[in-house]
Tab-separated table of N, CA and C in Angstrom:
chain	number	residue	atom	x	y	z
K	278	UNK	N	0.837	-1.178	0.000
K	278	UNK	CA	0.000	0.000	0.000
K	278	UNK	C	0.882	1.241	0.000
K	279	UNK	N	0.477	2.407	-0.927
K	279	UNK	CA	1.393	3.579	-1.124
K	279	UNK	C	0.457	4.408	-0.203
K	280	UNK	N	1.422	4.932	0.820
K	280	UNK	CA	0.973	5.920	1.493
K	280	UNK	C	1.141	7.138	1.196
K	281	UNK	N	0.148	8.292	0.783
K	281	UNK	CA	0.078	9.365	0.237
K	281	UNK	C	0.829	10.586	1.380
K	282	UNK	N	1.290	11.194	0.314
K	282	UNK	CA	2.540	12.575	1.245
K	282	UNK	C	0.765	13.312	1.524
K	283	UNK	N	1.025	13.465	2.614
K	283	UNK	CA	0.376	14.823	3.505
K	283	UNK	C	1.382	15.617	4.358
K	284	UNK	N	1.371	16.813	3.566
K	284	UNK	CA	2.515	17.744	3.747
K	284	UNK	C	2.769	18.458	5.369
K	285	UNK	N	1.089	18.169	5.829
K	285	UNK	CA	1.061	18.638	7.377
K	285	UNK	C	1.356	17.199	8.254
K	286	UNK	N	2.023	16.507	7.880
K	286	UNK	CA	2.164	15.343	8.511
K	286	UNK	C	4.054	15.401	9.710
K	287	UNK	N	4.322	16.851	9.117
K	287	UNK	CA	5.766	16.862	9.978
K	287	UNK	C	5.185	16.900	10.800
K	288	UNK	N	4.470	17.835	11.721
K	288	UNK	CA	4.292	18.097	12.960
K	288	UNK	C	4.035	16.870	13.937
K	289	UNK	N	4.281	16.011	13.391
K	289	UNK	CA	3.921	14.549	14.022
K	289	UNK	C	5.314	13.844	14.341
K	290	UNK	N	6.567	14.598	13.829
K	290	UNK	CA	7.773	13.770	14.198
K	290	UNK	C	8.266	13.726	15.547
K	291	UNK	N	8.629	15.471	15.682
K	291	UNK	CA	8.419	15.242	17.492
K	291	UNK	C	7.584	14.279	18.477
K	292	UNK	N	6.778	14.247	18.342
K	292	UNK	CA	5.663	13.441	18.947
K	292	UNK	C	6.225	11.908	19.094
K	293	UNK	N	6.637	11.138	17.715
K	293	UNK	CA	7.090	9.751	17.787
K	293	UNK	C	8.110	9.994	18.122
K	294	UNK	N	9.040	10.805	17.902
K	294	UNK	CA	9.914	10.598	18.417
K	294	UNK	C	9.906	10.290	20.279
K	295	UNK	N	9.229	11.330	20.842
K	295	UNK	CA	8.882	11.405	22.145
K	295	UNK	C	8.507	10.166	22.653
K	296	UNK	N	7.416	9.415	21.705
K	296	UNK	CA	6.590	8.530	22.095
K	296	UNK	C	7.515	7.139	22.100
K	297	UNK	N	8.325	7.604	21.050
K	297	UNK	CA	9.374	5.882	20.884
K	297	UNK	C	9.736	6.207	21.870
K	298	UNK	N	10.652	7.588	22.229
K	298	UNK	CA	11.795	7.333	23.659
K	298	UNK	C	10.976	6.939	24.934
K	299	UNK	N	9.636	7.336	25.112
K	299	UNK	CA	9.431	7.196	26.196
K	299	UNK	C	8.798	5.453	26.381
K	300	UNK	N	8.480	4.674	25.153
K	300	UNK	CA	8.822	3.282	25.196
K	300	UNK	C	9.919	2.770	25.318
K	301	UNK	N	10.693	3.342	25.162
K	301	UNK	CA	11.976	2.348	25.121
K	301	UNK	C	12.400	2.516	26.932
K	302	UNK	N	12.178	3.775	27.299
K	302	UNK	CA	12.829	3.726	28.330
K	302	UNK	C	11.746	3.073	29.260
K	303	UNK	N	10.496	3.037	29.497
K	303	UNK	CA	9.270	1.934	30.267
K	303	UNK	C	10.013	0.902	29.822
K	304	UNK	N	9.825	0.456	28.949
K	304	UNK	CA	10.935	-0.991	28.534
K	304	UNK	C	12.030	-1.511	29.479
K	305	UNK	N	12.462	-0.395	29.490
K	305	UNK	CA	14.505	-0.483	30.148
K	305	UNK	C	13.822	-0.511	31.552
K	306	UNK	N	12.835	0.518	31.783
K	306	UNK	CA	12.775	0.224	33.211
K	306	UNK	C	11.884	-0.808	33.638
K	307	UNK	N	11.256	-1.653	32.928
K	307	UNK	CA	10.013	-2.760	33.240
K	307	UNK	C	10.748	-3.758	33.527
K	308	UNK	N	11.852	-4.404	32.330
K	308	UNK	CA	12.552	-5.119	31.959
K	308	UNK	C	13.786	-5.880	31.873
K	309	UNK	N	14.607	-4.858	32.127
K	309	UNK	CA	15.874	-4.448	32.522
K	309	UNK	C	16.326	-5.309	34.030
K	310	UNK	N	17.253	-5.773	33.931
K	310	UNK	CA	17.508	-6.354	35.113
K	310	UNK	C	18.627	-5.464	35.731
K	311	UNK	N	19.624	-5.302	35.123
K	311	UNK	CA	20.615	-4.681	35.470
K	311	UNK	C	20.459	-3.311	35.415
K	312	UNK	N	19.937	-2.855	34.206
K	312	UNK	CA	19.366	-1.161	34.042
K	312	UNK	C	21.076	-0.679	33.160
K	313	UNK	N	21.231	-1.275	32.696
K	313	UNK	CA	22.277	-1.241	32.070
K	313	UNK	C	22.227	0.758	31.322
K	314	UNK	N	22.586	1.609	31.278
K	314	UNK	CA	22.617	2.695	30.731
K	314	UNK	C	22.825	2.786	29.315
K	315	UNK	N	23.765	1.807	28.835
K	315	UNK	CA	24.500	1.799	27.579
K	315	UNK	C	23.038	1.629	26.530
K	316	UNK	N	22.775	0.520	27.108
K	316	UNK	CA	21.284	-0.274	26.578
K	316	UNK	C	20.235	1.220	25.984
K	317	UNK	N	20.458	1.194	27.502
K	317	UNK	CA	19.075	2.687	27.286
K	317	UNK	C	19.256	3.377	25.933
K	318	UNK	N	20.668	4.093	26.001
K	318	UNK	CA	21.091	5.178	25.629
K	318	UNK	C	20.975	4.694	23.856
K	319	UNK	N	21.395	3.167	23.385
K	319	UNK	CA	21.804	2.979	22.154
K	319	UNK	C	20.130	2.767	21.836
K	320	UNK	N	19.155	2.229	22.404
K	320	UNK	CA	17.470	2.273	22.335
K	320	UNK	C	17.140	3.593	21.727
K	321	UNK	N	17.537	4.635	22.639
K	321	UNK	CA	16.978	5.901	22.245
K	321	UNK	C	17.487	6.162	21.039
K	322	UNK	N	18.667	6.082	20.756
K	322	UNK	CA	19.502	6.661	20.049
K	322	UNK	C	19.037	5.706	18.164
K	323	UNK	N	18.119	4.403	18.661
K	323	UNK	CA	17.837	3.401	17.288
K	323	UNK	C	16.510	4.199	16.883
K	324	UNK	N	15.808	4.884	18.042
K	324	UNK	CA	14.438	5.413	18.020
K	324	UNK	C	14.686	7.242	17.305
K	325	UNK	N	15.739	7.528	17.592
K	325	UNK	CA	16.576	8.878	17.180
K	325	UNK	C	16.374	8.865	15.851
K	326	UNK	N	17.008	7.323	15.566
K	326	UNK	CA	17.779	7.385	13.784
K	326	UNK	C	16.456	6.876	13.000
K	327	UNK	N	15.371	5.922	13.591
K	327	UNK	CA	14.287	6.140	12.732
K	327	UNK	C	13.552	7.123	12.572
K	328	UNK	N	13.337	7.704	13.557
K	328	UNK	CA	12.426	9.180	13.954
K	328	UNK	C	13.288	10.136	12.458
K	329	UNK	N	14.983	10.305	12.482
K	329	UNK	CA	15.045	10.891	11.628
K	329	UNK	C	14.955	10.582	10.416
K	330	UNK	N	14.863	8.906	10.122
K	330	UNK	CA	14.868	8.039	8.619
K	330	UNK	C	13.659	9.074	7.998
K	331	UNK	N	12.558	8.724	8.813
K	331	UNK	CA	11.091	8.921	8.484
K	331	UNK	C	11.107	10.686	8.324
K	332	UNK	N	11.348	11.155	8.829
K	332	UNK	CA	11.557	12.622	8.575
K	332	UNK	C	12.271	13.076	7.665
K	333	UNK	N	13.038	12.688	7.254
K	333	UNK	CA	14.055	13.326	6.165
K	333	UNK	C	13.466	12.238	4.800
K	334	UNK	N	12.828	11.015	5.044
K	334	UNK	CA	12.216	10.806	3.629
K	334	UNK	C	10.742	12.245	3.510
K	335	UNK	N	10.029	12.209	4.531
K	335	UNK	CA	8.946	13.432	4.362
K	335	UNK	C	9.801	14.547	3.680
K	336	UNK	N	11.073	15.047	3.997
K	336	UNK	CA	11.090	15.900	3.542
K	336	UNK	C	11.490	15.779	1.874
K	337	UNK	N	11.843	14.496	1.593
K	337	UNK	CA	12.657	14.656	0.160
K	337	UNK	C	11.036	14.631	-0.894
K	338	UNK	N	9.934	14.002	0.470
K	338	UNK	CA	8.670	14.097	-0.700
K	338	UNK	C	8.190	15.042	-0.749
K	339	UNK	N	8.755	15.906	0.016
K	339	UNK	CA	8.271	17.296	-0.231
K	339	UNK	C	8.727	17.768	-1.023
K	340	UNK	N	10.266	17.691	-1.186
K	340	UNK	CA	10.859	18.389	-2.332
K	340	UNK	C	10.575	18.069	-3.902
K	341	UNK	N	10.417	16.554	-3.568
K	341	UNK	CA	9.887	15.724	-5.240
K	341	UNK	C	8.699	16.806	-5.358
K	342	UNK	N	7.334	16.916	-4.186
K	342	UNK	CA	6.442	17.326	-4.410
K	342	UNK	C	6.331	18.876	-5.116
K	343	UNK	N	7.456	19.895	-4.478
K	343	UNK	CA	7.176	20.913	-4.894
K	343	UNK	C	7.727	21.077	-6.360
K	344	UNK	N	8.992	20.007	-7.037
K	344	UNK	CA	9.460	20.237	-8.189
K	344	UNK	C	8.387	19.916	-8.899
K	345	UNK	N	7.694	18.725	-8.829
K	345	UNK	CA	6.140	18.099	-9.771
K	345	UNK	C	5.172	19.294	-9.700
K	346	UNK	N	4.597	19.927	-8.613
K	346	UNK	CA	3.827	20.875	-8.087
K	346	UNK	C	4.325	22.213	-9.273
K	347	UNK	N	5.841	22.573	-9.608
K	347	UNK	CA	6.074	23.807	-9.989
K	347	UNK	C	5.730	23.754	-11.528
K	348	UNK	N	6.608	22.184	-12.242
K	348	UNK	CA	6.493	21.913	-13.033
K	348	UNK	C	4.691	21.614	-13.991
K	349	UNK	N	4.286	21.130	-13.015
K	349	UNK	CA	3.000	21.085	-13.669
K	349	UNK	C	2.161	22.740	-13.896
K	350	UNK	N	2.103	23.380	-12.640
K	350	UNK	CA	2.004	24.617	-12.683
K	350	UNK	C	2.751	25.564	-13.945
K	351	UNK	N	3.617	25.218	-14.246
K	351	UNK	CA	4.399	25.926	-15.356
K	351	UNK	C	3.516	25.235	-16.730
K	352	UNK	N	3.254	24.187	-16.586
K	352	UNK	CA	2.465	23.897	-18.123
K	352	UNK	C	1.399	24.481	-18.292
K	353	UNK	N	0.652	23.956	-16.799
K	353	UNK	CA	-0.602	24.887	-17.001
K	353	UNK	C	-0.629	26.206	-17.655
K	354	UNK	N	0.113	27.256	-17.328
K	354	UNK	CA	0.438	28.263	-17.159
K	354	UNK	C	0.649	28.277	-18.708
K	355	UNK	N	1.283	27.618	-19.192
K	355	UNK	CA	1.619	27.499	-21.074
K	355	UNK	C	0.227	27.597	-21.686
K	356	UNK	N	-0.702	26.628	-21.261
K	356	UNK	CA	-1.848	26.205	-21.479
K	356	UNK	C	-3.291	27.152	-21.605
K	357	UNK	N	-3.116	28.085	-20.559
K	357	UNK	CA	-4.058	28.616	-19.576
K	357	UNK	C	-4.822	29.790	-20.819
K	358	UNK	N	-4.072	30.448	-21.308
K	358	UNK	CA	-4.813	31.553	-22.391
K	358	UNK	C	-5.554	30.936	-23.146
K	359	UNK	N	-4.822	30.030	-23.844
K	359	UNK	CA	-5.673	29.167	-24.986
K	359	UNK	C	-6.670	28.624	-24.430
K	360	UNK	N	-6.595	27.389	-23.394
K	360	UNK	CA	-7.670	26.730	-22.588
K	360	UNK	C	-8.822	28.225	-22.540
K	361	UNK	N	-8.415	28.459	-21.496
K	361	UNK	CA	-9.807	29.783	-21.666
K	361	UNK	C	-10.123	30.028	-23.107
K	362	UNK	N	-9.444	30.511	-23.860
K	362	UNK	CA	-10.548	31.098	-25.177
K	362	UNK	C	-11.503	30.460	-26.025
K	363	UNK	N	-10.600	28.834	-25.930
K	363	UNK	CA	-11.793	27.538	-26.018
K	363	UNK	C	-12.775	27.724	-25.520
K	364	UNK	N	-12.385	27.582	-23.729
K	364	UNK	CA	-13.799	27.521	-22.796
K	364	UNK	C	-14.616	29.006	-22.604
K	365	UNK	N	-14.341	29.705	-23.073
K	365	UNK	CA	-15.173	31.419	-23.567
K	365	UNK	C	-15.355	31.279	-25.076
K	366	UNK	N	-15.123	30.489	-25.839
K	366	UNK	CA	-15.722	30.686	-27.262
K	366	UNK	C	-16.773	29.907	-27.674
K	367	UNK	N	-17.099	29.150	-28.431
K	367	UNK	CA	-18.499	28.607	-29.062
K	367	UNK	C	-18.220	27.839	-28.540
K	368	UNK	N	-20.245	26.994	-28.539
K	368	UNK	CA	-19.959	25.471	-27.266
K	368	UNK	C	-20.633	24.525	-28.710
K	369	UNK	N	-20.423	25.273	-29.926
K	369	UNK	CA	-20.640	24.064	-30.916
K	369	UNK	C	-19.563	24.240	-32.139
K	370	UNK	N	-19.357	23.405	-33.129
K	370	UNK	CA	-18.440	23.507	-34.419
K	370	UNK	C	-17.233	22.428	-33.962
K	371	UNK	N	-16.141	22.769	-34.495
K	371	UNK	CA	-15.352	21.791	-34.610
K	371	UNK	C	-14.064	22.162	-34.246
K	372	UNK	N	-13.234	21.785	-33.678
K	372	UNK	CA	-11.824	22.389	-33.055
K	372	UNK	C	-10.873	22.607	-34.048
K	373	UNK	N	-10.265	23.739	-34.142
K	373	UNK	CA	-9.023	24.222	-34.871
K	373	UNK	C	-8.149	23.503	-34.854
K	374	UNK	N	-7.065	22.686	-35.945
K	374	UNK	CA	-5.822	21.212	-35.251
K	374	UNK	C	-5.328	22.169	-34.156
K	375	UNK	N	-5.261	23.590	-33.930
K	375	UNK	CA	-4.471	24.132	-32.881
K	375	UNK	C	-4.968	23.997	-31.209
K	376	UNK	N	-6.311	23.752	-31.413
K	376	UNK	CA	-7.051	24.106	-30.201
K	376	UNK	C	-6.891	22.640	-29.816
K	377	UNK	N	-7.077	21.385	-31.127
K	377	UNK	CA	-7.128	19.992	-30.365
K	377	UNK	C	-5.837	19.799	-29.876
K	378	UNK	N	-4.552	20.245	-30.605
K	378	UNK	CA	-3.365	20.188	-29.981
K	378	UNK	C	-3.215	20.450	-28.468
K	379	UNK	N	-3.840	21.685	-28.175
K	379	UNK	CA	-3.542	22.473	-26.722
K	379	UNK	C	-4.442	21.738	-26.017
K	380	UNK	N	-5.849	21.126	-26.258
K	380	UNK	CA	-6.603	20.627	-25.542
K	380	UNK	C	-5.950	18.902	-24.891
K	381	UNK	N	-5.184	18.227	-26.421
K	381	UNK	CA	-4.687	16.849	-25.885
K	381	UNK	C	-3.400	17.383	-24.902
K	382	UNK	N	-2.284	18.499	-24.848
K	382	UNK	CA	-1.861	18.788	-23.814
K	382	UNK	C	-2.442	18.741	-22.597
K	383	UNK	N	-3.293	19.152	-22.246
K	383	UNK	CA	-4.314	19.620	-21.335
K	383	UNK	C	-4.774	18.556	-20.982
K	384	UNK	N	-4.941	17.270	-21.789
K	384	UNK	CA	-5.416	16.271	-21.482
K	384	UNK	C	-4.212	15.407	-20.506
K	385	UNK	N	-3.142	15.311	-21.463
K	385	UNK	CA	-1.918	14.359	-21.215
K	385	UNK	C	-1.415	15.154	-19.573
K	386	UNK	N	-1.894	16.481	-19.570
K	386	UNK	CA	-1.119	17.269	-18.064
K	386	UNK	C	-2.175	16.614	-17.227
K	387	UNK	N	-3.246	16.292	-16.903
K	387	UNK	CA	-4.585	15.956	-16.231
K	387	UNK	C	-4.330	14.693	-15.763
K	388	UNK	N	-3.697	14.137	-16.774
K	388	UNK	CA	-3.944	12.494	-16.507
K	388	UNK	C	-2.318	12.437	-15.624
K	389	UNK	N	-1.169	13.279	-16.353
K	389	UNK	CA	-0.203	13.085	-15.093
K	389	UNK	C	-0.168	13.554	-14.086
K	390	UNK	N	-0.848	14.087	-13.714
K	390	UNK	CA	-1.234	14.921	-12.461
K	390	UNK	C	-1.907	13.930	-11.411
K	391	UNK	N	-2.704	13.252	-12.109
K	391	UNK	CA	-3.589	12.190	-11.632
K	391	UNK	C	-2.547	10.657	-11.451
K	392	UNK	N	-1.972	10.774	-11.940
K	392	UNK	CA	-1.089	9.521	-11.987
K	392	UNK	C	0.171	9.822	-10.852
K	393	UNK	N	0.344	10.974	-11.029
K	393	UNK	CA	1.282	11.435	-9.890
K	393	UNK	C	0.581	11.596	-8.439
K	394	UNK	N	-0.620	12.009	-8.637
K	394	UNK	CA	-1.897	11.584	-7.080
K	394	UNK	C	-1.728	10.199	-6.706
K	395	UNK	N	-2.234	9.570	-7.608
K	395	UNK	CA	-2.325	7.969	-7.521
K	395	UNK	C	-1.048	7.101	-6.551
K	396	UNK	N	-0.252	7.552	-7.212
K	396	UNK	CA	1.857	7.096	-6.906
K	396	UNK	C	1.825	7.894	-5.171
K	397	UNK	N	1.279	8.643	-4.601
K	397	UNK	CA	1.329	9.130	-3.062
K	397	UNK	C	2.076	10.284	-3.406
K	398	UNK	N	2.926	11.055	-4.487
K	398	UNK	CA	3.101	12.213	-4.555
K	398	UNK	C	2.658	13.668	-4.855
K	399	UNK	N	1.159	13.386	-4.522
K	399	UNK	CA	0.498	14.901	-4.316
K	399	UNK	C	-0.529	14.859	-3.090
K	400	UNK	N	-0.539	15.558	-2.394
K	400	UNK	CA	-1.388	15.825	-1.230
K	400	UNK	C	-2.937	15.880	-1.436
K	401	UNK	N	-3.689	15.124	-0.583
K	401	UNK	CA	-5.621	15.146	-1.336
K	401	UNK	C	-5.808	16.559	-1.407
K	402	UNK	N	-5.388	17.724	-0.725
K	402	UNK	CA	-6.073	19.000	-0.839
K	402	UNK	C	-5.426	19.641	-2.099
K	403	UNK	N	-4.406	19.378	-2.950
K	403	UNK	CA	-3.590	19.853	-4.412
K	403	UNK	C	-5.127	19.070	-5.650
K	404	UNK	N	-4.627	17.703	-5.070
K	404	UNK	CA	-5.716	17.080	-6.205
K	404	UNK	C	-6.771	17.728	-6.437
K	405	UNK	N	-7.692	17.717	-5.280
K	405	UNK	CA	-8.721	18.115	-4.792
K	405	UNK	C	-9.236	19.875	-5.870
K	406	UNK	N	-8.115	20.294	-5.748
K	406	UNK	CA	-8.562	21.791	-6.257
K	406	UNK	C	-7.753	21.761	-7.520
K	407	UNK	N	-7.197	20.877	-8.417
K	407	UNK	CA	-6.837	20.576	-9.300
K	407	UNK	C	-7.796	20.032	-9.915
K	408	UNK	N	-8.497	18.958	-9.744
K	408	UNK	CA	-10.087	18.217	-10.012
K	408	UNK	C	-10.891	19.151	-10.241
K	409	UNK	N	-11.110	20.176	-9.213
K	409	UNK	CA	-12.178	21.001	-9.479
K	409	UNK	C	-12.000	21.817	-10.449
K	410	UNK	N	-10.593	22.311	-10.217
K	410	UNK	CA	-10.273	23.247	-11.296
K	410	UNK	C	-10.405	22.568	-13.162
K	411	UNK	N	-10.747	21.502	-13.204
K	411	UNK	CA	-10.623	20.934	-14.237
K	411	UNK	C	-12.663	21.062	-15.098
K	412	UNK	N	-13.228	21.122	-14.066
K	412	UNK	CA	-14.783	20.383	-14.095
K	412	UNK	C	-14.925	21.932	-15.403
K	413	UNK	N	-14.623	23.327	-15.603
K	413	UNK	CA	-15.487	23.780	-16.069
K	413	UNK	C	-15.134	23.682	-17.430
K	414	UNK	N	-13.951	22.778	-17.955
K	414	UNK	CA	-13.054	22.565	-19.092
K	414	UNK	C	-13.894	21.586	-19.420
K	415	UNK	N	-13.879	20.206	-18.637
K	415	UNK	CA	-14.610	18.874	-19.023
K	415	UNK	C	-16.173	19.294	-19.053
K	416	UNK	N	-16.355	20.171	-19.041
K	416	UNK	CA	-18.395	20.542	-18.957
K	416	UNK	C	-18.276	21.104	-20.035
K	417	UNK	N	-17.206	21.866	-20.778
K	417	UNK	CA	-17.667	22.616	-21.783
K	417	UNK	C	-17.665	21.456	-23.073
K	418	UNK	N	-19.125	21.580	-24.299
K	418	UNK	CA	-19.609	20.473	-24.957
K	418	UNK	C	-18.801	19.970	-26.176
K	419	UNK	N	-17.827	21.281	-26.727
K	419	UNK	CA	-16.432	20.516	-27.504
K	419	UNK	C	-15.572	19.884	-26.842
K	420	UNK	N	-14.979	20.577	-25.292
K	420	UNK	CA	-14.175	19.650	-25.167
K	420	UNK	C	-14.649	18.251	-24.729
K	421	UNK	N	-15.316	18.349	-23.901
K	421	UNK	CA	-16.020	17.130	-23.869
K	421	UNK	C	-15.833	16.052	-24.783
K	422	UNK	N	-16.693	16.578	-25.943
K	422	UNK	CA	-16.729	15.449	-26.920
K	422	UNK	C	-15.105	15.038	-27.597
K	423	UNK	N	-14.282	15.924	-27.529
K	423	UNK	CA	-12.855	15.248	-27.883
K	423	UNK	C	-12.449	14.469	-26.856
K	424	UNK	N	-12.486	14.681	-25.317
K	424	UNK	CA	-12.105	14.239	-24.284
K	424	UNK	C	-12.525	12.028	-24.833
K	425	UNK	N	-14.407	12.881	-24.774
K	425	UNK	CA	-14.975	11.168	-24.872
K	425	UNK	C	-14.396	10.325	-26.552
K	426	UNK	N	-14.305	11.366	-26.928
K	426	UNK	CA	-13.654	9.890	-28.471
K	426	UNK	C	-12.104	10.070	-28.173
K	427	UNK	N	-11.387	10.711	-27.603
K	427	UNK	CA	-9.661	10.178	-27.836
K	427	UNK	C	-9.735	9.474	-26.369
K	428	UNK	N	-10.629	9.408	-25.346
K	428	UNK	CA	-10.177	8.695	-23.923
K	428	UNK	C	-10.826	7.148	-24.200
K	429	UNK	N	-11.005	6.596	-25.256
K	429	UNK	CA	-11.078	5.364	-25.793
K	429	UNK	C	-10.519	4.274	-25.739
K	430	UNK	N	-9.031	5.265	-26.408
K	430	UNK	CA	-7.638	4.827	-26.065
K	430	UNK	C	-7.071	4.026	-24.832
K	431	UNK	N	-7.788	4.698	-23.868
K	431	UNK	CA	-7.281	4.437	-22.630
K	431	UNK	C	-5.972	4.254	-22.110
K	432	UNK	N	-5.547	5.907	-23.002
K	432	UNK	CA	-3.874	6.383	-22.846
K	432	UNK	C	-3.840	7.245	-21.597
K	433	UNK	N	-4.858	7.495	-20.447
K	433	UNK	CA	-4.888	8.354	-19.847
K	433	UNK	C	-4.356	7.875	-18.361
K	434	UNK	N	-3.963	6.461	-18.068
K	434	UNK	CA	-3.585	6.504	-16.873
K	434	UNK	C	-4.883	6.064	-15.697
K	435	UNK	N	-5.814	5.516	-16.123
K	435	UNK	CA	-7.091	5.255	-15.523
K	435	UNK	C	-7.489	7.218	-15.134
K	436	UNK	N	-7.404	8.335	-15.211
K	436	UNK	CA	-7.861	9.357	-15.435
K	436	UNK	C	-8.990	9.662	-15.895
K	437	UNK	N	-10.418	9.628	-14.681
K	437	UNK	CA	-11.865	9.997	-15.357
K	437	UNK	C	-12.067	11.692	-15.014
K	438	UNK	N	-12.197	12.860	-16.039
K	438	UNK	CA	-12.319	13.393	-15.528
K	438	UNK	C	-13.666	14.070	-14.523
K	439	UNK	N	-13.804	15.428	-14.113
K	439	UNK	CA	-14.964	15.261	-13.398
K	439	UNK	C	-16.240	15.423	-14.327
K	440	UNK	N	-17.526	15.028	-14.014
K	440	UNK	CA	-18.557	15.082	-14.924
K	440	UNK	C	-19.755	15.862	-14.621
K	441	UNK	N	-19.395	17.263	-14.708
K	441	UNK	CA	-20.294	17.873	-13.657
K	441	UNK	C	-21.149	18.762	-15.559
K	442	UNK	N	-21.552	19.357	-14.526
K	442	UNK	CA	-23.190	19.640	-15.843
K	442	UNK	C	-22.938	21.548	-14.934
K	443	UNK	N	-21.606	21.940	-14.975
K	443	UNK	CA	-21.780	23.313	-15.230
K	443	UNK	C	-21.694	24.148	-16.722
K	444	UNK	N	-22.400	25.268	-16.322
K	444	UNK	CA	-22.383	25.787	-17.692
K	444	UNK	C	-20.871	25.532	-18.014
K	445	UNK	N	-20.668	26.214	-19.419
K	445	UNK	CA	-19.662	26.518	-20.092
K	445	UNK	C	-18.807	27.287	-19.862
K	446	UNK	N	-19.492	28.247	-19.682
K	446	UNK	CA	-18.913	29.564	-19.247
K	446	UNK	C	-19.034	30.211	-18.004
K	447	UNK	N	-17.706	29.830	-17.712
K	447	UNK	CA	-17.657	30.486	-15.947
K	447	UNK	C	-16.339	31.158	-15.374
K	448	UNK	N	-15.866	31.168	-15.290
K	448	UNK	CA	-15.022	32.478	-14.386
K	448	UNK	C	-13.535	31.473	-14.765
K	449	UNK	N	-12.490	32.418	-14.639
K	449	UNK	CA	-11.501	31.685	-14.830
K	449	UNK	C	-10.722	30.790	-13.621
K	450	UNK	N	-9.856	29.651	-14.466
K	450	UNK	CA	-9.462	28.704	-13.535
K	450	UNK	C	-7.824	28.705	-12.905
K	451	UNK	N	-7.862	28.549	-11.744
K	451	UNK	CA	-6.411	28.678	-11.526
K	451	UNK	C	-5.630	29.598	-11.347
């Protein structure tokens, strides 16, 4: 099972850490015949080095997280004029090869975004407003219909997007 990065999850290291030392040492003192110090000290010190294993992997998923986080943000950002003038222009006719180009971008960024959720490297509250941010793109009735004949394929990474029944035209995203 992949356990998903939740970025507010440091504030919890102190704590185990606390919580291992103060098992180990009930231990030493329940257990212990001699009360040996050395014992104690190398206990705490095994509870030290996991406390920091586990902390310093949080932090490298943070760092994976914010390079994926910047990077995707930067496509969007490539994306974002065009996407809007689609989703502010006609909700019937047929897509420009330019608009289906920018739209299968848009597609292929969605589904890695989602695939990178999936893998435990994005936090539920990123997805979460990434998803939403997606619904007024997948509601509008061209893209839509390119979405439903090229996601056939089932090149998207198991990627459904959302299927909501807002208008077309609504305020900008992101």
């Amino acid at each position: 099972m992949i356990l998903p990065l939740k970025l507010h999850n440091k504030r919890w290291y102190p704590f185990i850490f606390l919580a291992g030392s103060a098992a180990v040492i009930t231990a030493w003192l329940y257990f212990s015949t001699g009360h040996r110090p050395e014992l104690l000290f190398s206990s705490v010190g095994a509870v030290a080095g996991l406390t920091y294993f586990l902390y310093r992997q949080h932090l490298d998923e943070t760092r994976l997280f914010k390079e994926l986080f910047v990077e995707f943000n930067a496509r969007y950002a490539v994306l974002n004029d065009g996407l809007n003038k689609i989703l502010f222009g006609p909700t019937e006719g047929l897509l420009t090869p330019d608009e289906r180009d920018r739209l299968f971008s848009y597609f292929n960024l969605c589904a890695e975004e989602y695939f990178f959720y999936q893998a435990g490297y994005f936090d539920q509250q990123v997805w979460a407003s990434w998803y939403r941010g997606m619904t007024p793109f997948f509601s509008h009735p061209r893209i839509r219909a390119l979405w439903d004949q090229d996601s056939k394929s089932d090149s998207y990474y198991g990627f459904q997007p959302p299927k909501s029944s807002l208008p077309a035209r609504t305020e900008r995203i992101r």
